[in-house]
C-alpha positions as a printed NumPy array, in Angstrom:
array([[  0.055,   0.054,   0.054],
       [  2.932,   2.379,   0.674],
       [  4.184,   1.937,  -2.897],
       [  0.836,   1.954,  -4.712],
       [  0.025,   5.533,  -4.463],
       [  3.527,   6.828,  -5.393],
       [  3.45 ,   4.454,  -8.457],
       [  0.105,   5.757,  -9.615],
       [  1.315,   9.363,  -9.004],
       [  4.342,   8.601, -11.091],
       [  2.164,   7.558, -14.051],
       [  0.09 ,  10.798, -13.715],
       [  3.25 ,  12.93 , -13.752],
       [  4.548,  10.965, -16.837],
       [  1.33 ,  11.448, -18.534],
       [  1.303,  15.287, -17.844],
       [  4.89 ,  15.545, -19.001],
       [  4.124,  13.784, -22.376],
       [  1.062,  15.887, -22.936],
       [  3.111,  19.017, -22.505],
       [  5.788,  17.762, -24.727],
       [  3.609,  16.381, -27.701],
       [  0.47 ,  18.831, -27.634],
       [  2.275,  21.482, -29.842],
       [  3.13 ,  19.017, -32.618],
       [  0.138,  17.866, -34.569],
       [  1.885,  14.753, -35.988],
       [  2.67 ,  13.557, -32.6  ],
       [ -0.908,  13.83 , -31.156],
       [ -1.61 ,  10.156, -31.8  ],
       [  1.463,   9.197, -29.848],
       [  0.389,  11.552, -27.106],
       [ -3.089,   9.981, -26.898],
       [ -1.679,   6.444, -26.831],
       [  0.789,   7.461, -24.017],
       [ -1.893,   8.968, -21.93 ],
       [ -4.284,   6.208, -22.612],
       [ -1.673,   3.595, -21.515],
       [ -0.884,   5.569, -18.455],
       [ -4.55 ,   5.733, -17.535],
       [ -4.965,   1.928, -17.974],
       [ -1.862,   1.264, -15.917],
       [ -2.815,   3.759, -13.169],
       [ -6.265,   2.101, -12.986],
       [ -4.624,  -1.378, -12.62 ],
       [ -2.357,  -0.223,  -9.887],
       [ -5.143,   1.393,  -7.931],
       [ -7.489,  -1.493,  -8.28 ],
       [ -4.887,  -3.58 ,  -6.359],
       [ -5.671,  -1.32 ,  -3.292],
       [ -9.244,  -2.722,  -2.935],
       [ -8.194,  -6.086,  -1.45 ],
       [ -5.868,  -4.361,   0.987],
       [ -8.471,  -1.975,   2.077],
       [-11.158,  -4.685,   2.417],
       [ -9.127,  -6.722,   4.886],
       [-10.308,  -4.984,   8.015],
       [-13.961,  -5.355,   6.878],
       [-13.556,  -9.001,   6.229],
       [-11.689,  -9.804,   9.403]])
């Protein structure tokens, strides 16, 4: 749980940096969209791993 939030935050920062880098160039917009989409899917997968950890006190 300690590393999950920094890992998701790292993906958000990566996505924002790529957006700033590629938004001015029209020919690189597809690459920007793919990068942001992949980062969003990865962040969702990382954050979904928190649910079992957070449910443990409820189940116990």
